[in-house]
């Protein structure tokens, strides 16, 4: 049996109760096999066995008091997966679905994503099963303070630097940062995605969405094509979806849809970015409200938005949204490019079908790396106690995304198929981590 297969078989037995973690490991190990075969030294150093085990996981109680005076108890986690390339780095997700499986799959993905950015960042992820939806600002603050009361002892600007993810945006990062500062009496770059007045970077809010579109643009350019006039299906209406939609419009594409966990909107004229931002980012409302001011648009409660003719699809909500049935809808509707905005939005059988049918897939590790890359730029600015202009950060982001595409495409080409960006991204990401692990000894 191959080394990659035996490591995966062993992991599957031990963690059969963590299916998303296994899904993310299976994809990576399958792709990197050509880089591992012929490298007996990896096996001798148990490199893969170490790579698939987080260096540290913490799981903790988060008690807080709601506005009625009732005591509530949530679970909190932080997975410090790999410090081979730098301090652990990755977001925090607050969503009722979060468990150890969620943070392990996200942390594992983050190792390779961060490697692809070319910046010195290891991989980590954290979160809680707390649901910020419907909570008052003060409840969210109390929760964040309680969460940080435990987390602070495990993180630091040179140790582990959390940021946002689903359910964790500017507001939550502010409360988390304020409490960290109070507990440690230190003003450091321990979190990214901070507000601009206290160490945040310009463009970090926009970065994941903008980066997704910069990567899509680089791919299309390589195919002697462009985003101009392209119809795009986008899911989600959070941080990533909003700024994906804005950049698509700026580059002449037409984003037709957006969604939240209640339903989805279809605007045949193209989604009005300002309006969506006002509803979802400012008012914390629902996408259904969009049709109040855009009567020509449609709102559909439930159901799915993938049954519309389009050129590109950008899922930007949550993992495993693109099932086999949705993949069939994409094929039926002529979609040629699947650009993964969310982390791991596609089930493995759906990926397989789409790839077999010639759909180009840009994997999330590459496509959404602009968020963490700009977090890396925020860390640099904090370390030098300077802040760069929006133009400077945006230009760096664009360069990083273009380099990610070129490096991943080159790695794919070396294996005989330049368009297999899934394999290329995994290989390019893995190579750096493997080199660093080999150099650092058995740790
Ligand atoms: P937000 O919390 O800002 O938005 C999440 C969006 O997804 C909301 O529209 C939400 O709808 C929707 N959603 C959540 N759960 C479901 C569900 N079960 N079914 C349908 N829709 C759902 O998160 P982000 O935009 O930051 O994150 C979106 C994705 O991008 C995630 O996969 C995240 O890991 C990934 N990502 C985020 C980065 C960042 O910098 N923020 C960086 C890289 C990747 P509702 O309002 O109803 O909850
Ligand atoms: O999935 C991700 O890359 C993020 N949520 C962003 C992480 C970060 O540290 O900015």
GROMACS .gro file of C-alpha atoms and ligand atoms in nm:
model
  501
    1UNK     CA    1   0.000   0.000   0.000
    2UNK     CA    2   0.122   0.353  -0.077
    3UNK     CA    3   0.246   0.569   0.212
    4UNK     CA    4  -0.031   0.828   0.160
    5UNK     CA    5  -0.295   0.553   0.156
    6UNK     CA    6  -0.174   0.384   0.472
    7UNK     CA    7  -0.165   0.716   0.660
    8UNK     CA    8  -0.518   0.791   0.545
    9UNK     CA    9  -0.645   0.444   0.634
   10UNK     CA   10  -0.507   0.473   0.985
   11UNK     CA   11  -0.651   0.823   1.025
   12UNK     CA   12  -0.993   0.709   0.897
   13UNK     CA   13  -1.006   0.439   1.164
   14UNK     CA   14  -0.911   0.677   1.443
   15UNK     CA   15  -1.132   0.966   1.338
   16UNK     CA   16  -1.431   0.807   1.168
   17UNK     CA   17  -1.643   1.050   1.375
   18UNK     CA   18  -1.478   1.353   1.207
   19UNK     CA   19  -1.597   1.320   0.844
   20UNK     CA   20  -1.515   1.675   0.731
   21UNK     CA   21  -1.162   1.650   0.868
   22UNK     CA   22  -1.118   1.320   0.683
   23UNK     CA   23  -1.261   1.475   0.364
   24UNK     CA   24  -1.004   1.755   0.370
   25UNK     CA   25  -0.715   1.517   0.446
   26UNK     CA   26  -0.823   1.272   0.174
   27UNK     CA   27  -0.817   1.545  -0.090
   28UNK     CA   28  -0.471   1.666   0.012
   29UNK     CA   29  -0.311   1.321   0.049
   30UNK     CA   30  -0.449   1.203  -0.285
   31UNK     CA   31  -0.310   1.511  -0.461
   32UNK     CA   32   0.037   1.508  -0.307
   33UNK     CA   33   0.103   1.141  -0.374
   34UNK     CA   34   0.335   1.216  -0.671
   35UNK     CA   35   0.551   1.435  -0.446
   36UNK     CA   36   0.573   1.170  -0.176
   37UNK     CA   37   0.645   0.865  -0.390
   38UNK     CA   38   1.020   0.818  -0.413
   39UNK     CA   39   1.084   1.018  -0.095
   40UNK     CA   40   1.156   0.744   0.156
   41UNK     CA   41   1.295   1.010   0.391
   42UNK     CA   42   0.941   1.145   0.443
   43UNK     CA   43   0.821   0.804   0.555
   44UNK     CA   44   1.127   0.753   0.777
   45UNK     CA   45   1.051   1.087   0.944
   46UNK     CA   46   0.678   0.999   0.978
   47UNK     CA   47   0.618   1.330   0.804
   48UNK     CA   48   0.257   1.263   0.701
   49UNK     CA   49   0.161   1.104   1.033
   50UNK     CA   50   0.281   1.425   1.201
   51UNK     CA   51   0.125   1.654   0.942
   52UNK     CA   52  -0.227   1.516   1.000
   53UNK     CA   53  -0.205   1.555   1.380
   54UNK     CA   54  -0.259   1.905   1.521
   55UNK     CA   55   0.034   2.021   1.730
   56UNK     CA   56  -0.216   2.122   1.998
   57UNK     CA   57  -0.593   2.146   2.043
   58UNK     CA   58  -0.770   2.331   2.320
   59UNK     CA   59  -1.135   2.285   2.406
   60UNK     CA   60  -1.293   2.495   2.674
   61UNK     CA   61  -1.611   2.609   2.849
   62UNK     CA   62  -1.751   2.953   2.765
   63UNK     CA   63  -2.007   3.063   3.025
   64UNK     CA   64  -2.186   3.396   2.980
   65UNK     CA   65  -2.501   3.573   3.094
   66UNK     CA   66  -2.770   3.675   2.846
   67UNK     CA   67  -2.984   3.990   2.861
   68UNK     CA   68  -3.254   3.817   3.068
   69UNK     CA   69  -2.997   3.722   3.334
   70UNK     CA   70  -2.993   3.356   3.230
   71UNK     CA   71  -2.656   3.179   3.242
   72UNK     CA   72  -2.562   3.023   2.908
   73UNK     CA   73  -2.281   2.777   2.839
   74UNK     CA   74  -2.110   2.724   2.503
   75UNK     CA   75  -1.805   2.525   2.391
   76UNK     CA   76  -1.493   2.692   2.255
   77UNK     CA   77  -1.206   2.541   2.054
   78UNK     CA   78  -0.869   2.640   1.910
   79UNK     CA   79  -0.673   2.400   1.694
   80UNK     CA   80  -0.305   2.489   1.655
   81UNK     CA   81  -0.237   2.264   1.362
   82UNK     CA   82   0.104   2.348   1.225
   83UNK     CA   83   0.375   2.598   1.313
   84UNK     CA   84   0.615   2.474   1.045
   85UNK     CA   85   0.607   2.803   0.852
   86UNK     CA   86   0.526   3.058   1.122
   87UNK     CA   87   0.293   3.134   1.413
   88UNK     CA   88  -0.041   2.953   1.396
   89UNK     CA   89  -0.278   3.168   1.190
   90UNK     CA   90  -0.642   3.130   1.100
   91UNK     CA   91  -0.991   3.249   1.179
   92UNK     CA   92  -1.252   3.191   1.447
   93UNK     CA   93  -1.598   3.067   1.352
   94UNK     CA   94  -1.901   3.132   1.572
   95UNK     CA   95  -2.189   2.920   1.441
   96UNK     CA   96  -2.416   2.663   1.608
   97UNK     CA   97  -2.281   2.390   1.377
   98UNK     CA   98  -1.919   2.427   1.497
   99UNK     CA   99  -1.754   2.128   1.665
  100UNK     CA  100  -1.406   1.974   1.680
  101UNK     CA  101  -1.453   1.823   1.333
  102UNK     CA  102  -1.521   2.170   1.189
  103UNK     CA  103  -1.216   2.337   1.342
  104UNK     CA  104  -0.990   2.045   1.251
  105UNK     CA  105  -1.089   2.047   0.883
  106UNK     CA  106  -1.057   2.425   0.866
  107UNK     CA  107  -0.723   2.418   1.050
  108UNK     CA  108  -0.585   2.150   0.820
  109UNK     CA  109  -0.688   2.343   0.507
  110UNK     CA  110  -0.535   2.657   0.655
  111UNK     CA  111  -0.184   2.503   0.668
  112UNK     CA  112  -0.165   2.475   0.289
  113UNK     CA  113  -0.357   2.794   0.215
  114UNK     CA  114  -0.119   2.995   0.431
  115UNK     CA  115   0.177   2.824   0.269
  116UNK     CA  116   0.047   2.927  -0.075
  117UNK     CA  117   0.037   3.294   0.025
  118UNK     CA  118   0.417   3.290   0.051
  119UNK     CA  119   0.395   3.465   0.390
  120UNK     CA  120   0.540   3.317   0.711
  121UNK     CA  121   0.224   3.179   0.871
  122UNK     CA  122   0.145   2.839   1.020
  123UNK     CA  123  -0.208   2.696   1.027
  124UNK     CA  124  -0.475   2.713   1.296
  125UNK     CA  125  -0.847   2.762   1.344
  126UNK     CA  126  -1.090   2.806   1.626
  127UNK     CA  127  -1.447   2.878   1.708
  128UNK     CA  128  -1.751   2.813   1.915
  129UNK     CA  129  -2.101   2.673   1.881
  130UNK     CA  130  -2.228   3.016   1.996
  131UNK     CA  131  -2.482   3.168   1.756
  132UNK     CA  132  -2.437   3.548   1.729
  133UNK     CA  133  -2.755   3.577   1.522
  134UNK     CA  134  -3.034   3.749   1.714
  135UNK     CA  135  -2.808   3.838   2.008
  136UNK     CA  136  -2.773   4.197   2.129
  137UNK     CA  137  -2.438   4.373   2.096
  138UNK     CA  138  -2.392   4.348   2.472
  139UNK     CA  139  -2.457   3.973   2.469
  140UNK     CA  140  -2.202   3.931   2.191
  141UNK     CA  141  -1.955   4.138   2.395
  142UNK     CA  142  -2.007   3.929   2.707
  143UNK     CA  143  -1.963   3.611   2.508
  144UNK     CA  144  -1.644   3.737   2.338
  145UNK     CA  145  -1.499   3.845   2.673
  146UNK     CA  146  -1.566   3.504   2.825
  147UNK     CA  147  -1.422   3.330   2.517
  148UNK     CA  148  -1.104   3.540   2.539
  149UNK     CA  149  -1.075   3.482   2.915
  150UNK     CA  150  -0.968   3.128   2.826
  151UNK     CA  151  -0.817   3.180   2.479
  152UNK     CA  152  -0.572   3.454   2.579
  153UNK     CA  153  -0.332   3.212   2.748
  154UNK     CA  154  -0.287   3.018   2.422
  155UNK     CA  155  -0.235   3.301   2.170
  156UNK     CA  156   0.006   3.588   2.103
  157UNK     CA  157   0.146   3.797   1.818
  158UNK     CA  158   0.434   3.548   1.774
  159UNK     CA  159   0.243   3.237   1.885
  160UNK     CA  160  -0.105   3.223   1.735
  161UNK     CA  161  -0.296   3.503   1.565
  162UNK     CA  162  -0.673   3.446   1.524
  163UNK     CA  163  -0.902   3.644   1.290
  164UNK     CA  164  -1.260   3.629   1.164
  165UNK     CA  165  -1.461   3.365   0.981
  166UNK     CA  166  -1.834   3.286   0.977
  167UNK     CA  167  -2.007   3.482   1.254
  168UNK     CA  168  -1.689   3.667   1.350
  169UNK     CA  169  -1.646   4.007   1.189
  170UNK     CA  170  -1.533   4.354   1.287
  171UNK     CA  171  -1.757   4.377   1.593
  172UNK     CA  172  -1.646   4.046   1.744
  173UNK     CA  173  -1.275   4.109   1.671
  174UNK     CA  174  -1.307   4.445   1.850
  175UNK     CA  175  -1.453   4.288   2.165
  176UNK     CA  176  -1.200   4.003   2.158
  177UNK     CA  177  -0.909   4.245   2.113
  178UNK     CA  178  -1.027   4.480   2.387
  179UNK     CA  179  -1.046   4.196   2.635
  180UNK     CA  180  -0.709   4.047   2.534
  181UNK     CA  181  -0.553   4.388   2.594
  182UNK     CA  182  -0.713   4.415   2.934
  183UNK     CA  183  -0.606   4.067   3.041
  184UNK     CA  184  -0.245   4.100   2.927
  185UNK     CA  185  -0.184   4.475   2.950
  186UNK     CA  186  -0.033   4.453   2.599
  187UNK     CA  187  -0.132   4.624   2.275
  188UNK     CA  188  -0.001   4.381   2.014
  189UNK     CA  189  -0.104   4.241   1.677
  190UNK     CA  190  -0.259   3.933   1.839
  191UNK     CA  191  -0.568   3.938   1.618
  192UNK     CA  192  -0.619   4.049   1.258
  193UNK     CA  193  -0.926   4.202   1.102
  194UNK     CA  194  -0.906   4.479   1.363
  195UNK     CA  195  -1.074   4.817   1.317
  196UNK     CA  196  -0.873   5.079   1.130
  197UNK     CA  197  -0.838   5.300   1.439
  198UNK     CA  198  -0.663   5.033   1.645
  199UNK     CA  199  -0.420   4.851   1.417
  200UNK     CA  200  -0.638   4.706   1.143
  201UNK     CA  201  -0.528   4.704   0.781
  202UNK     CA  202  -0.705   4.883   0.502
  203UNK     CA  203  -0.858   4.632   0.254
  204UNK     CA  204  -0.869   4.342   0.509
  205UNK     CA  205  -1.251   4.361   0.514
  206UNK     CA  206  -1.265   4.341   0.135
  207UNK     CA  207  -0.965   4.110   0.090
  208UNK     CA  208  -1.118   3.763   0.072
  209UNK     CA  209  -1.381   3.864  -0.183
  210UNK     CA  210  -1.144   4.079  -0.388
  211UNK     CA  211  -0.882   3.804  -0.382
  212UNK     CA  212  -1.131   3.547  -0.512
  213UNK     CA  213  -1.207   3.768  -0.810
  214UNK     CA  214  -0.837   3.849  -0.872
  215UNK     CA  215  -0.768   3.476  -0.885
  216UNK     CA  216  -1.061   3.418  -1.121
  217UNK     CA  217  -0.932   3.698  -1.341
  218UNK     CA  218  -0.581   3.545  -1.351
  219UNK     CA  219  -0.727   3.208  -1.453
  220UNK     CA  220  -0.946   3.355  -1.727
  221UNK     CA  221  -0.656   3.564  -1.857
  222UNK     CA  222  -0.445   3.248  -1.884
  223UNK     CA  223  -0.731   3.103  -2.089
  224UNK     CA  224  -0.729   3.412  -2.317
  225UNK     CA  225  -1.060   3.519  -2.169
  226UNK     CA  226  -1.182   3.780  -1.921
  227UNK     CA  227  -1.454   3.843  -1.663
  228UNK     CA  228  -1.616   4.110  -1.881
  229UNK     CA  229  -1.982   4.023  -1.937
  230UNK     CA  230  -1.965   3.691  -1.752
  231UNK     CA  231  -2.272   3.576  -1.560
  232UNK     CA  232  -2.185   3.459  -1.211
  233UNK     CA  233  -2.381   3.267  -0.948
  234UNK     CA  234  -2.270   3.363  -0.597
  235UNK     CA  235  -2.399   3.204  -0.276
  236UNK     CA  236  -2.382   3.358   0.070
  237UNK     CA  237  -2.425   3.724   0.160
  238UNK     CA  238  -2.165   3.764   0.431
  239UNK     CA  239  -1.822   3.923   0.426
  240UNK     CA  240  -1.685   3.705   0.148
  241UNK     CA  241  -1.990   3.713  -0.081
  242UNK     CA  242  -2.044   4.089  -0.048
  243UNK     CA  243  -1.692   4.187  -0.159
  244UNK     CA  244  -1.681   3.914  -0.424
  245UNK     CA  245  -1.992   4.074  -0.572
  246UNK     CA  246  -1.845   4.424  -0.552
  247UNK     CA  247  -1.524   4.327  -0.733
  248UNK     CA  248  -1.713   4.124  -0.995
  249UNK     CA  249  -1.917   4.435  -1.079
  250UNK     CA  250  -1.604   4.652  -1.090
  251UNK     CA  251  -1.445   4.414  -1.340
  252UNK     CA  252  -1.750   4.406  -1.567
  253UNK     CA  253  -1.901   4.071  -1.466
  254UNK     CA  254  -2.264   4.027  -1.368
  255UNK     CA  255  -2.328   3.856  -1.030
  256UNK     CA  256  -2.685   3.728  -1.047
  257UNK     CA  257  -2.751   3.577  -0.704
  258UNK     CA  258  -2.682   3.590  -0.330
  259UNK     CA  259  -2.822   3.386  -0.040
  260UNK     CA  260  -2.844   3.336   0.333
  261UNK     CA  261  -2.957   3.040   0.539
  262UNK     CA  262  -3.325   3.130   0.480
  263UNK     CA  263  -3.331   3.179   0.102
  264UNK     CA  264  -3.179   3.338  -0.206
  265UNK     CA  265  -3.220   3.633  -0.440
  266UNK     CA  266  -3.194   3.652  -0.817
  267UNK     CA  267  -3.145   3.989  -0.981
  268UNK     CA  268  -3.131   3.959  -1.361
  269UNK     CA  269  -2.980   4.313  -1.379
  270UNK     CA  270  -2.695   4.207  -1.151
  271UNK     CA  271  -2.692   4.226  -0.770
  272UNK     CA  272  -2.678   4.584  -0.642
  273UNK     CA  273  -2.371   4.568  -0.419
  274UNK     CA  274  -2.445   4.881  -0.213
  275UNK     CA  275  -2.791   4.759  -0.132
  276UNK     CA  276  -2.676   4.411  -0.030
  277UNK     CA  277  -2.402   4.561   0.187
  278UNK     CA  278  -2.650   4.796   0.355
  279UNK     CA  279  -2.890   4.509   0.434
  280UNK     CA  280  -2.642   4.244   0.546
  281UNK     CA  281  -2.337   4.430   0.677
  282UNK     CA  282  -2.493   4.745   0.827
  283UNK     CA  283  -2.843   4.633   0.929
  284UNK     CA  284  -2.762   4.264   0.990
  285UNK     CA  285  -3.085   4.193   0.800
  286UNK     CA  286  -3.191   3.911   0.564
  287UNK     CA  287  -3.141   3.887   0.187
  288UNK     CA  288  -3.520   3.873   0.149
  289UNK     CA  289  -3.525   4.250   0.220
  290UNK     CA  290  -3.346   4.313  -0.112
  291UNK     CA  291  -3.667   4.278  -0.313
  292UNK     CA  292  -3.832   4.559  -0.111
  293UNK     CA  293  -3.614   4.809  -0.299
  294UNK     CA  294  -3.555   4.598  -0.614
  295UNK     CA  295  -3.903   4.481  -0.718
  296UNK     CA  296  -3.775   4.333  -1.046
  297UNK     CA  297  -3.560   4.087  -0.845
  298UNK     CA  298  -3.688   3.755  -0.708
  299UNK     CA  299  -3.663   3.614  -0.356
  300UNK     CA  300  -3.696   3.240  -0.303
  301UNK     CA  301  -3.741   3.097   0.044
  302UNK     CA  302  -3.533   2.779   0.074
  303UNK     CA  303  -3.448   2.588  -0.243
  304UNK     CA  304  -3.124   2.641  -0.428
  305UNK     CA  305  -2.980   2.908  -0.653
  306UNK     CA  306  -2.768   2.686  -0.878
  307UNK     CA  307  -3.037   2.623  -1.141
  308UNK     CA  308  -2.968   2.938  -1.345
  309UNK     CA  309  -2.764   2.968  -1.664
  310UNK     CA  310  -2.423   3.116  -1.591
  311UNK     CA  311  -2.052   3.107  -1.678
  312UNK     CA  312  -1.903   3.094  -1.330
  313UNK     CA  313  -2.020   2.969  -0.990
  314UNK     CA  314  -1.874   3.105  -0.665
  315UNK     CA  315  -2.010   2.932  -0.354
  316UNK     CA  316  -1.922   3.167  -0.066
  317UNK     CA  317  -2.137   3.052   0.228
  318UNK     CA  318  -2.050   2.728   0.404
  319UNK     CA  319  -1.880   2.392   0.348
  320UNK     CA  320  -2.023   2.110   0.136
  321UNK     CA  321  -2.290   2.325  -0.026
  322UNK     CA  322  -2.216   2.181  -0.372
  323UNK     CA  323  -2.351   1.828  -0.354
  324UNK     CA  324  -2.365   1.588  -0.647
  325UNK     CA  325  -2.716   1.712  -0.737
  326UNK     CA  326  -2.605   2.076  -0.736
  327UNK     CA  327  -2.301   1.982  -0.948
  328UNK     CA  328  -2.541   1.833  -1.203
  329UNK     CA  329  -2.737   2.159  -1.205
  330UNK     CA  330  -2.417   2.355  -1.270
  331UNK     CA  331  -2.340   2.129  -1.565
  332UNK     CA  332  -2.693   2.161  -1.700
  333UNK     CA  333  -2.668   2.539  -1.683
  334UNK     CA  334  -2.339   2.564  -1.871
  335UNK     CA  335  -2.115   2.670  -1.583
  336UNK     CA  336  -1.750   2.642  -1.693
  337UNK     CA  337  -1.567   2.762  -1.381
  338UNK     CA  338  -1.623   2.676  -1.016
  339UNK     CA  339  -1.432   2.923  -0.800
  340UNK     CA  340  -1.450   2.807  -0.438
  341UNK     CA  341  -1.505   3.108  -0.211
  342UNK     CA  342  -1.611   2.925   0.104
  343UNK     CA  343  -1.376   2.672   0.262
  344UNK     CA  344  -1.433   2.323   0.115
  345UNK     CA  345  -1.770   2.407  -0.043
  346UNK     CA  346  -1.774   2.101  -0.270
  347UNK     CA  347  -1.822   1.735  -0.179
  348UNK     CA  348  -1.556   1.503  -0.322
  349UNK     CA  349  -1.801   1.319  -0.552
  350UNK     CA  350  -1.927   1.652  -0.690
  351UNK     CA  351  -1.569   1.768  -0.751
  352UNK     CA  352  -1.498   1.445  -0.935
  353UNK     CA  353  -1.802   1.479  -1.161
  354UNK     CA  354  -1.736   1.843  -1.243
  355UNK     CA  355  -1.369   1.782  -1.320
  356UNK     CA  356  -1.454   1.484  -1.542
  357UNK     CA  357  -1.700   1.702  -1.734
  358UNK     CA  358  -1.435   1.968  -1.795
  359UNK     CA  359  -1.541   2.229  -1.541
  360UNK     CA  360  -1.237   2.424  -1.422
  361UNK     CA  361  -1.216   2.419  -1.041
  362UNK     CA  362  -1.021   2.676  -0.838
  363UNK     CA  363  -0.996   2.518  -0.491
  364UNK     CA  364  -1.072   2.726  -0.183
  365UNK     CA  365  -0.715   2.699  -0.052
  366UNK     CA  366  -0.604   2.905  -0.348
  367UNK     CA  367  -0.917   3.107  -0.421
  368UNK     CA  368  -0.995   3.246  -0.074
  369UNK     CA  369  -0.634   3.289   0.041
  370UNK     CA  370  -0.655   3.666  -0.006
  371UNK     CA  371  -0.819   3.706   0.334
  372UNK     CA  372  -0.544   3.542   0.534
  373UNK     CA  373  -0.279   3.693   0.304
  374UNK     CA  374  -0.403   4.039   0.395
  375UNK     CA  375  -0.410   3.931   0.759
  376UNK     CA  376  -0.042   3.853   0.708
  377UNK     CA  377   0.005   4.205   0.571
  378UNK     CA  378  -0.177   4.339   0.879
  379UNK     CA  379   0.070   4.149   1.101
  380UNK     CA  380   0.361   4.306   0.914
  381UNK     CA  381   0.214   4.656   0.950
  382UNK     CA  382   0.156   4.597   1.324
  383UNK     CA  383   0.513   4.471   1.368
  384UNK     CA  384   0.658   4.781   1.204
  385UNK     CA  385   0.395   5.007   1.369
  386UNK     CA  386   0.295   5.156   1.037
  387UNK     CA  387  -0.013   5.141   0.818
  388UNK     CA  388  -0.003   5.121   0.445
  389UNK     CA  389  -0.241   5.291   0.202
  390UNK     CA  390  -0.537   5.105   0.053
  391UNK     CA  391  -0.369   5.116  -0.290
  392UNK     CA  392  -0.054   4.957  -0.155
  393UNK     CA  393  -0.236   4.676   0.026
  394UNK     CA  394  -0.466   4.612  -0.270
  395UNK     CA  395  -0.171   4.594  -0.510
  396UNK     CA  396   0.009   4.347  -0.281
  397UNK     CA  397  -0.310   4.139  -0.255
  398UNK     CA  398  -0.344   4.129  -0.632
  399UNK     CA  399   0.020   4.023  -0.672
  400UNK     CA  400  -0.017   3.751  -0.407
  401UNK     CA  401  -0.328   3.608  -0.577
  402UNK     CA  402  -0.160   3.610  -0.918
  403UNK     CA  403   0.146   3.436  -0.771
  404UNK     CA  404  -0.074   3.176  -0.602
  405UNK     CA  405  -0.232   3.100  -0.938
  406UNK     CA  406   0.101   3.084  -1.120
  407UNK     CA  407   0.267   2.862  -0.858
  408UNK     CA  408  -0.027   2.625  -0.832
  409UNK     CA  409  -0.069   2.607  -1.211
  410UNK     CA  410   0.304   2.540  -1.254
  411UNK     CA  411   0.292   2.259  -0.997
  412UNK     CA  412  -0.010   2.115  -1.180
  413UNK     CA  413   0.166   2.144  -1.515
  414UNK     CA  414   0.464   1.950  -1.381
  415UNK     CA  415   0.224   1.660  -1.323
  416UNK     CA  416   0.092   1.688  -1.679
  417UNK     CA  417  -0.229   1.892  -1.640
  418UNK     CA  418  -0.197   2.268  -1.589
  419UNK     CA  419  -0.574   2.297  -1.538
  420UNK     CA  420  -0.581   2.064  -1.235
  421UNK     CA  421  -0.550   2.350  -0.988
  422UNK     CA  422  -0.674   2.134  -0.700
  423UNK     CA  423  -0.370   1.910  -0.729
  424UNK     CA  424  -0.142   2.205  -0.808
  425UNK     CA  425  -0.249   2.406  -0.503
  426UNK     CA  426  -0.215   2.108  -0.271
  427UNK     CA  427   0.128   2.021  -0.408
  428UNK     CA  428   0.265   2.376  -0.403
  429UNK     CA  429   0.130   2.429  -0.052
  430UNK     CA  430   0.260   2.094   0.076
  431UNK     CA  431   0.612   2.126  -0.067
  432UNK     CA  432   0.706   2.426   0.147
  433UNK     CA  433   0.557   2.276   0.462
  434UNK     CA  434   0.734   1.944   0.402
  435UNK     CA  435   1.070   2.115   0.345
  436UNK     CA  436   1.030   2.316   0.667
  437UNK     CA  437   0.927   2.009   0.867
  438UNK     CA  438   1.219   1.806   0.739
  439UNK     CA  439   1.460   2.086   0.828
  440UNK     CA  440   1.322   2.130   1.179
  441UNK     CA  441   1.366   1.769   1.293
  442UNK     CA  442   1.119   1.543   1.472
  443UNK     CA  443   0.896   1.798   1.646
  444LIG     P1  444  -2.020   3.551   0.726
  444LIG     O1  445  -2.059   3.508   0.861
  444LIG     O2  446  -1.991   3.693   0.701
  444LIG     O3  447  -2.130   3.506   0.620
  444LIG     C1  448  -2.168   3.373   0.608
  444LIG     C2  449  -2.274   3.362   0.502
  444LIG     O4  450  -2.305   3.225   0.479
  444LIG     C3  451  -2.403   3.429   0.544
  444LIG     O5  452  -2.468   3.478   0.430
  444LIG     C4  453  -2.481   3.312   0.604
  444LIG     O6  454  -2.619   3.330   0.607
  444LIG     C5  455  -2.444   3.203   0.508
  444LIG     N1  456  -2.462   3.072   0.571
  444LIG     C6  457  -2.411   3.030   0.688
  444LIG     N2  458  -2.453   2.907   0.715
  444LIG     C7  459  -2.532   2.871   0.614
  444LIG     C8  460  -2.605   2.755   0.584
  444LIG     N3  461  -2.604   2.649   0.667
  444LIG     N4  462  -2.672   2.752   0.467
  444LIG     C9  463  -2.672   2.859   0.384
  444LIG     N5  464  -2.607   2.972   0.408
  444LIG    C10  465  -2.538   2.977   0.521
  444LIG     O7  466  -1.895   3.459   0.688
  444LIG     P2  467  -1.785   3.484   0.575
  444LIG     O8  468  -1.845   3.551   0.457
  444LIG     O9  469  -1.668   3.542   0.641
  444LIG    O10  470  -1.748   3.334   0.536
  444LIG    C11  471  -1.807   3.265   0.427
  444LIG    C12  472  -1.717   3.150   0.387
  444LIG    O11  473  -1.589   3.200   0.347
  444LIG    C13  474  -1.687   3.048   0.497
  444LIG    O12  475  -1.672   2.921   0.440
  444LIG    C14  476  -1.552   3.093   0.551
  444LIG    O13  477  -1.481   2.988   0.612
  444LIG    C15  478  -1.485   3.138   0.422
  444LIG     N6  479  -1.373   3.229   0.436
  444LIG    C16  480  -1.385   3.348   0.505
  444LIG    C17  481  -1.277   3.434   0.511
  444LIG    C18  482  -1.287   3.567   0.576
  444LIG    O14  483  -1.189   3.641   0.570
  444LIG     N7  484  -1.399   3.605   0.637
  444LIG    C19  485  -1.149   3.399   0.451
  444LIG    C20  486  -1.149   3.276   0.377
  444LIG    C21  487  -1.258   3.196   0.373
  444LIG     P3  488  -2.693   3.372   0.744
  444LIG    O15  489  -2.683   3.522   0.747
  444LIG    O16  490  -2.831   3.320   0.731
  444LIG    O17  491  -2.618   3.306   0.856
  445LIG     O1  492  -1.047   3.077   0.623
  445LIG     C1  493  -0.972   3.176   0.630
  445LIG     O2  494  -0.869   3.183   0.565
  445LIG     C2  495  -1.012   3.286   0.719
  445LIG     N1  496  -1.118   3.279   0.778
  445LIG     C3  497  -0.922   3.404   0.737
  445LIG     C4  498  -0.813   3.373   0.836
  445LIG     C5  499  -0.725   3.488   0.875
  445LIG     O3  500  -0.640   3.464   0.961
  445LIG     O4  501  -0.738   3.599   0.823
   0.00000   0.00000   0.00000
